[in-house]
């Protein structure tokens, strides 16, 4: 796995909720009409504007560097907010999420399924690209994250690329507003 990371300093607060508790929270959030707000893409409690979210997703797409012949997986797809951007630009698109209610909100062209991030139900070397954005900060332990990374490595084809992007405790020294 090729990894690009931005380091930051500051206190890291680990969530204390279990995966089943997060599933319950996300199932309730699925009732929120605004897809950006429902996905919790917020800063200081205020949902991102569509333009702000577009800017972040465009960065993900650039990092993914995918083509029409690629198979792409989004882990933590929620209501499909990012899947919409990927539709029509790859040969196969799959989204997975912990919340059945969030997955049910998506009505696009990708295949979607309910699955924990650490338990990807796909054969080895199934995808050319994997995106996991704004998901890892909900993991309760570093071990859970490690299991996810191992699973991502398992489902990536040789030469594949994974983009794992998440919130920052402090802005990176580069001045970029996101990973």
PDB file of C-alpha atoms in Angstrom, residues 3-178:
ATOM      1  CA  UNK A   3       0.665   5.815   1.925  1.00  0.00           C
ATOM      2  CA  UNK A   4       0.613   9.597   1.901  1.00  0.00           C
ATOM      3  CA  UNK A   5       0.166  11.141   5.300  1.00  0.00           C
ATOM      4  CA  UNK A   6       0.114  14.499   6.958  1.00  0.00           C
ATOM      5  CA  UNK A   7       1.416  14.568  10.513  1.00  0.00           C
ATOM      6  CA  UNK A   8      -0.054  16.839  13.145  1.00  0.00           C
ATOM      7  CA  UNK A   9       0.463  17.473  16.819  1.00  0.00           C
ATOM      8  CA  UNK A  10      -2.178  17.742  19.470  1.00  0.00           C
ATOM      9  CA  UNK A  11      -4.317  15.653  21.739  1.00  0.00           C
ATOM     10  CA  UNK A  12      -6.051  12.759  20.031  1.00  0.00           C
ATOM     11  CA  UNK A  13      -9.356  11.937  21.654  1.00  0.00           C
ATOM     12  CA  UNK A  14     -10.454   8.387  21.040  1.00  0.00           C
ATOM     13  CA  UNK A  15     -14.172   7.757  20.712  1.00  0.00           C
ATOM     14  CA  UNK A  16     -15.627   5.682  23.517  1.00  0.00           C
ATOM     15  CA  UNK A  17     -18.565   4.306  21.555  1.00  0.00           C
ATOM     16  CA  UNK A  18     -18.731   0.757  20.215  1.00  0.00           C
ATOM     17  CA  UNK A  19     -19.424   0.022  16.563  1.00  0.00           C
ATOM     18  CA  UNK A  20     -23.034  -0.922  17.437  1.00  0.00           C
ATOM     19  CA  UNK A  21     -23.490   2.432  19.195  1.00  0.00           C
ATOM     20  CA  UNK A  22     -22.127   4.247  16.139  1.00  0.00           C
ATOM     21  CA  UNK A  23     -24.476   2.241  13.915  1.00  0.00           C
ATOM     22  CA  UNK A  24     -27.414   3.426  16.017  1.00  0.00           C
ATOM     23  CA  UNK A  25     -26.240   7.046  15.801  1.00  0.00           C
ATOM     24  CA  UNK A  26     -25.800   6.858  12.031  1.00  0.00           C
ATOM     25  CA  UNK A  27     -29.162   5.148  11.592  1.00  0.00           C
ATOM     26  CA  UNK A  28     -30.744   8.154  13.355  1.00  0.00           C
ATOM     27  CA  UNK A  29     -28.721  10.646  11.300  1.00  0.00           C
ATOM     28  CA  UNK A  30     -30.144   9.067   8.146  1.00  0.00           C
ATOM     29  CA  UNK A  31     -33.374  10.905   8.971  1.00  0.00           C
ATOM     30  CA  UNK A  32     -31.707  14.299   8.316  1.00  0.00           C
ATOM     31  CA  UNK A  33     -32.785  15.606   4.902  1.00  0.00           C
ATOM     32  CA  UNK A  34     -29.599  17.517   3.972  1.00  0.00           C
ATOM     33  CA  UNK A  35     -27.121  14.871   2.752  1.00  0.00           C
ATOM     34  CA  UNK A  36     -24.076  16.904   3.823  1.00  0.00           C
ATOM     35  CA  UNK A  37     -25.444  17.493   7.325  1.00  0.00           C
ATOM     36  CA  UNK A  38     -26.597  13.870   7.592  1.00  0.00           C
ATOM     37  CA  UNK A  39     -23.058  12.774   6.731  1.00  0.00           C
ATOM     38  CA  UNK A  40     -21.696  15.018   9.516  1.00  0.00           C
ATOM     39  CA  UNK A  41     -19.422  16.991   7.208  1.00  0.00           C
ATOM     40  CA  UNK A  42     -19.385  19.955   9.550  1.00  0.00           C
ATOM     41  CA  UNK A  43     -16.976  22.471  11.041  1.00  0.00           C
ATOM     42  CA  UNK A  44     -17.794  23.805  14.497  1.00  0.00           C
ATOM     43  CA  UNK A  45     -21.281  22.310  14.241  1.00  0.00           C
ATOM     44  CA  UNK A  46     -22.083  24.039  10.929  1.00  0.00           C
ATOM     45  CA  UNK A  47     -22.551  21.831   7.835  1.00  0.00           C
ATOM     46  CA  UNK A  48     -20.122  22.413   4.985  1.00  0.00           C
ATOM     47  CA  UNK A  49     -21.548  24.286   2.049  1.00  0.00           C
ATOM     48  CA  UNK A  50     -21.915  22.239  -1.135  1.00  0.00           C
ATOM     49  CA  UNK A  51     -18.982  24.209  -2.585  1.00  0.00           C
ATOM     50  CA  UNK A  52     -16.764  23.379   0.415  1.00  0.00           C
ATOM     51  CA  UNK A  53     -17.685  19.714   0.175  1.00  0.00           C
ATOM     52  CA  UNK A  54     -17.058  19.707  -3.578  1.00  0.00           C
ATOM     53  CA  UNK A  55     -13.556  21.049  -2.971  1.00  0.00           C
ATOM     54  CA  UNK A  56     -12.756  18.256  -0.526  1.00  0.00           C
ATOM     55  CA  UNK A  57     -14.172  15.530  -2.796  1.00  0.00           C
ATOM     56  CA  UNK A  58     -12.230  16.903  -5.768  1.00  0.00           C
ATOM     57  CA  UNK A  59      -9.052  16.438  -3.708  1.00  0.00           C
ATOM     58  CA  UNK A  60     -10.043  12.825  -2.949  1.00  0.00           C
ATOM     59  CA  UNK A  61     -10.604  12.183  -6.655  1.00  0.00           C
ATOM     60  CA  UNK A  62      -7.242  13.650  -7.563  1.00  0.00           C
ATOM     61  CA  UNK A  63      -5.515  11.469  -4.968  1.00  0.00           C
ATOM     62  CA  UNK A  64      -7.404   8.362  -6.122  1.00  0.00           C
ATOM     63  CA  UNK A  65      -6.153   8.922  -9.688  1.00  0.00           C
ATOM     64  CA  UNK A  66      -8.662   6.434 -11.076  1.00  0.00           C
ATOM     65  CA  UNK A  67      -9.769   5.671 -14.619  1.00  0.00           C
ATOM     66  CA  UNK A  68     -12.761   4.261 -16.466  1.00  0.00           C
ATOM     67  CA  UNK A  69     -11.439   0.690 -16.215  1.00  0.00           C
ATOM     68  CA  UNK A  70     -10.951   0.711 -12.423  1.00  0.00           C
ATOM     69  CA  UNK A  71     -13.000  -0.991  -9.738  1.00  0.00           C
ATOM     70  CA  UNK A  72     -13.477   1.460  -6.847  1.00  0.00           C
ATOM     71  CA  UNK A  73     -14.624   0.828  -3.260  1.00  0.00           C
ATOM     72  CA  UNK A  74     -15.723   3.519  -0.820  1.00  0.00           C
ATOM     73  CA  UNK A  75     -15.628   2.374   2.808  1.00  0.00           C
ATOM     74  CA  UNK A  76     -18.018   4.357   4.991  1.00  0.00           C
ATOM     75  CA  UNK A  77     -20.116   5.566   2.061  1.00  0.00           C
ATOM     76  CA  UNK A  78     -23.028   6.589   4.301  1.00  0.00           C
ATOM     77  CA  UNK A  79     -25.821   8.062   2.187  1.00  0.00           C
ATOM     78  CA  UNK A  80     -23.685   7.984  -0.959  1.00  0.00           C
ATOM     79  CA  UNK A  81     -22.638  11.638  -0.942  1.00  0.00           C
ATOM     80  CA  UNK A  82     -19.186  10.790  -2.331  1.00  0.00           C
ATOM     81  CA  UNK A  83     -20.402   7.887  -4.484  1.00  0.00           C
ATOM     82  CA  UNK A  84     -22.395  10.355  -6.588  1.00  0.00           C
ATOM     83  CA  UNK A  85     -19.109  11.998  -7.594  1.00  0.00           C
ATOM     84  CA  UNK A  86     -17.575   8.662  -8.605  1.00  0.00           C
ATOM     85  CA  UNK A  87     -20.525   7.367 -10.645  1.00  0.00           C
ATOM     86  CA  UNK A  88     -19.869   6.996 -14.342  1.00  0.00           C
ATOM     87  CA  UNK A  89     -16.110   7.438 -13.961  1.00  0.00           C
ATOM     88  CA  UNK A  90     -15.091   3.844 -13.267  1.00  0.00           C
ATOM     89  CA  UNK A  91     -15.963   0.333 -14.445  1.00  0.00           C
ATOM     90  CA  UNK A  92     -17.266  -0.860 -11.066  1.00  0.00           C
ATOM     91  CA  UNK A  93     -18.270   1.182  -8.025  1.00  0.00           C
ATOM     92  CA  UNK A  94     -19.107  -0.275  -4.615  1.00  0.00           C
ATOM     93  CA  UNK A  95     -19.907   1.452  -1.329  1.00  0.00           C
ATOM     94  CA  UNK A  96     -19.995  -0.091   2.129  1.00  0.00           C
ATOM     95  CA  UNK A  97     -21.201   1.381   5.405  1.00  0.00           C
ATOM     96  CA  UNK A  98     -21.957   0.298   8.960  1.00  0.00           C
ATOM     97  CA  UNK A  99     -25.454   1.868   8.922  1.00  0.00           C
ATOM     98  CA  UNK A 100     -28.269   0.130   7.047  1.00  0.00           C
ATOM     99  CA  UNK A 101     -30.391   3.289   7.209  1.00  0.00           C
ATOM    100  CA  UNK A 102     -27.676   5.440   5.645  1.00  0.00           C
ATOM    101  CA  UNK A 103     -27.073   2.877   2.897  1.00  0.00           C
ATOM    102  CA  UNK A 104     -30.831   2.844   2.189  1.00  0.00           C
ATOM    103  CA  UNK A 105     -30.712   6.616   1.510  1.00  0.00           C
ATOM    104  CA  UNK A 106     -28.502   6.059  -1.529  1.00  0.00           C
ATOM    105  CA  UNK A 107     -30.331   5.572  -4.834  1.00  0.00           C
ATOM    106  CA  UNK A 108     -27.538   5.819  -7.369  1.00  0.00           C
ATOM    107  CA  UNK A 109     -25.796   3.414  -9.689  1.00  0.00           C
ATOM    108  CA  UNK A 110     -23.212   1.928  -7.329  1.00  0.00           C
ATOM    109  CA  UNK A 111     -23.623  -1.368  -5.536  1.00  0.00           C
ATOM    110  CA  UNK A 112     -23.961  -0.680  -1.801  1.00  0.00           C
ATOM    111  CA  UNK A 113     -23.898  -2.996   1.184  1.00  0.00           C
ATOM    112  CA  UNK A 114     -23.786  -2.958   4.966  1.00  0.00           C
ATOM    113  CA  UNK A 115     -20.397  -3.995   6.354  1.00  0.00           C
ATOM    114  CA  UNK A 116     -17.994  -3.009   9.116  1.00  0.00           C
ATOM    115  CA  UNK A 117     -14.872  -1.280   7.874  1.00  0.00           C
ATOM    116  CA  UNK A 118     -12.633  -3.967   9.376  1.00  0.00           C
ATOM    117  CA  UNK A 119     -14.631  -6.841   7.842  1.00  0.00           C
ATOM    118  CA  UNK A 120     -14.721  -6.215   4.097  1.00  0.00           C
ATOM    119  CA  UNK A 121     -16.715  -9.043   2.480  1.00  0.00           C
ATOM    120  CA  UNK A 122     -14.786  -9.096  -0.801  1.00  0.00           C
ATOM    121  CA  UNK A 123     -12.295 -11.528  -2.290  1.00  0.00           C
ATOM    122  CA  UNK A 124      -8.628 -10.582  -2.301  1.00  0.00           C
ATOM    123  CA  UNK A 125      -7.543  -8.158  -5.025  1.00  0.00           C
ATOM    124  CA  UNK A 126     -11.094  -7.023  -5.905  1.00  0.00           C
ATOM    125  CA  UNK A 127     -10.439  -3.275  -6.281  1.00  0.00           C
ATOM    126  CA  UNK A 128      -8.014  -0.922  -7.990  1.00  0.00           C
ATOM    127  CA  UNK A 129      -8.870   2.000  -5.729  1.00  0.00           C
ATOM    128  CA  UNK A 130     -10.261   2.349  -2.188  1.00  0.00           C
ATOM    129  CA  UNK A 131     -11.524   5.535  -0.552  1.00  0.00           C
ATOM    130  CA  UNK A 132     -12.153   5.781   3.188  1.00  0.00           C
ATOM    131  CA  UNK A 133     -12.898   9.414   4.074  1.00  0.00           C
ATOM    132  CA  UNK A 134     -14.003  10.817   7.429  1.00  0.00           C
ATOM    133  CA  UNK A 135     -14.422   7.357   8.907  1.00  0.00           C
ATOM    134  CA  UNK A 136     -11.349   6.400  10.964  1.00  0.00           C
ATOM    135  CA  UNK A 137     -11.886   9.024  13.654  1.00  0.00           C
ATOM    136  CA  UNK A 138     -14.942   7.006  14.758  1.00  0.00           C
ATOM    137  CA  UNK A 139     -12.846   3.907  15.475  1.00  0.00           C
ATOM    138  CA  UNK A 140     -12.516   3.183  19.181  1.00  0.00           C
ATOM    139  CA  UNK A 141      -9.044   1.669  19.070  1.00  0.00           C
ATOM    140  CA  UNK A 142      -5.850   1.764  17.018  1.00  0.00           C
ATOM    141  CA  UNK A 143      -6.238  -2.015  16.644  1.00  0.00           C
ATOM    142  CA  UNK A 144      -9.556  -1.547  14.814  1.00  0.00           C
ATOM    143  CA  UNK A 145      -7.869   0.920  12.455  1.00  0.00           C
ATOM    144  CA  UNK A 146      -4.983  -1.525  11.924  1.00  0.00           C
ATOM    145  CA  UNK A 147      -7.458  -4.279  11.016  1.00  0.00           C
ATOM    146  CA  UNK A 148      -9.101  -1.930   8.512  1.00  0.00           C
ATOM    147  CA  UNK A 149      -5.788  -1.108   6.851  1.00  0.00           C
ATOM    148  CA  UNK A 150      -4.929  -4.819   6.610  1.00  0.00           C
ATOM    149  CA  UNK A 151      -8.348  -5.456   5.024  1.00  0.00           C
ATOM    150  CA  UNK A 152      -7.848  -2.630   2.552  1.00  0.00           C
ATOM    151  CA  UNK A 153      -4.479  -4.071   1.581  1.00  0.00           C
ATOM    152  CA  UNK A 154      -6.123  -7.453   1.073  1.00  0.00           C
ATOM    153  CA  UNK A 155      -8.842  -6.174  -1.294  1.00  0.00           C
ATOM    154  CA  UNK A 156      -6.511  -3.919  -3.309  1.00  0.00           C
ATOM    155  CA  UNK A 157      -5.059  -5.280  -6.523  1.00  0.00           C
ATOM    156  CA  UNK A 158      -1.318  -5.093  -7.118  1.00  0.00           C
ATOM    157  CA  UNK A 159      -0.485  -1.490  -7.983  1.00  0.00           C
ATOM    158  CA  UNK A 160      -3.744  -0.294  -6.426  1.00  0.00           C
ATOM    159  CA  UNK A 161      -4.188   2.879  -4.428  1.00  0.00           C
ATOM    160  CA  UNK A 162      -6.014   3.624  -1.190  1.00  0.00           C
ATOM    161  CA  UNK A 163      -6.899   7.104   0.032  1.00  0.00           C
ATOM    162  CA  UNK A 164      -7.598   7.297   3.757  1.00  0.00           C
ATOM    163  CA  UNK A 165      -8.572  10.845   4.627  1.00  0.00           C
ATOM    164  CA  UNK A 166      -9.795  12.053   7.979  1.00  0.00           C
ATOM    165  CA  UNK A 167     -10.303  15.010  10.240  1.00  0.00           C
ATOM    166  CA  UNK A 168      -7.365  16.847  11.701  1.00  0.00           C
ATOM    167  CA  UNK A 169      -6.986  17.865  15.305  1.00  0.00           C
ATOM    168  CA  UNK A 170      -4.882  20.826  14.162  1.00  0.00           C
ATOM    169  CA  UNK A 171      -4.285  22.177  10.636  1.00  0.00           C
ATOM    170  CA  UNK A 172      -1.246  20.629   8.952  1.00  0.00           C
ATOM    171  CA  UNK A 173       1.840  22.787   8.606  1.00  0.00           C
ATOM    172  CA  UNK A 174       1.328  22.837   4.818  1.00  0.00           C
ATOM    173  CA  UNK A 175      -1.747  25.030   5.298  1.00  0.00           C
ATOM    174  CA  UNK A 176      -4.007  22.540   3.489  1.00  0.00           C
ATOM    175  CA  UNK A 177      -7.475  22.458   5.100  1.00  0.00           C
ATOM    176  CA  UNK A 178      -7.733  18.667   4.746  1.00  0.00           C
TER     177      UNK A 178
END
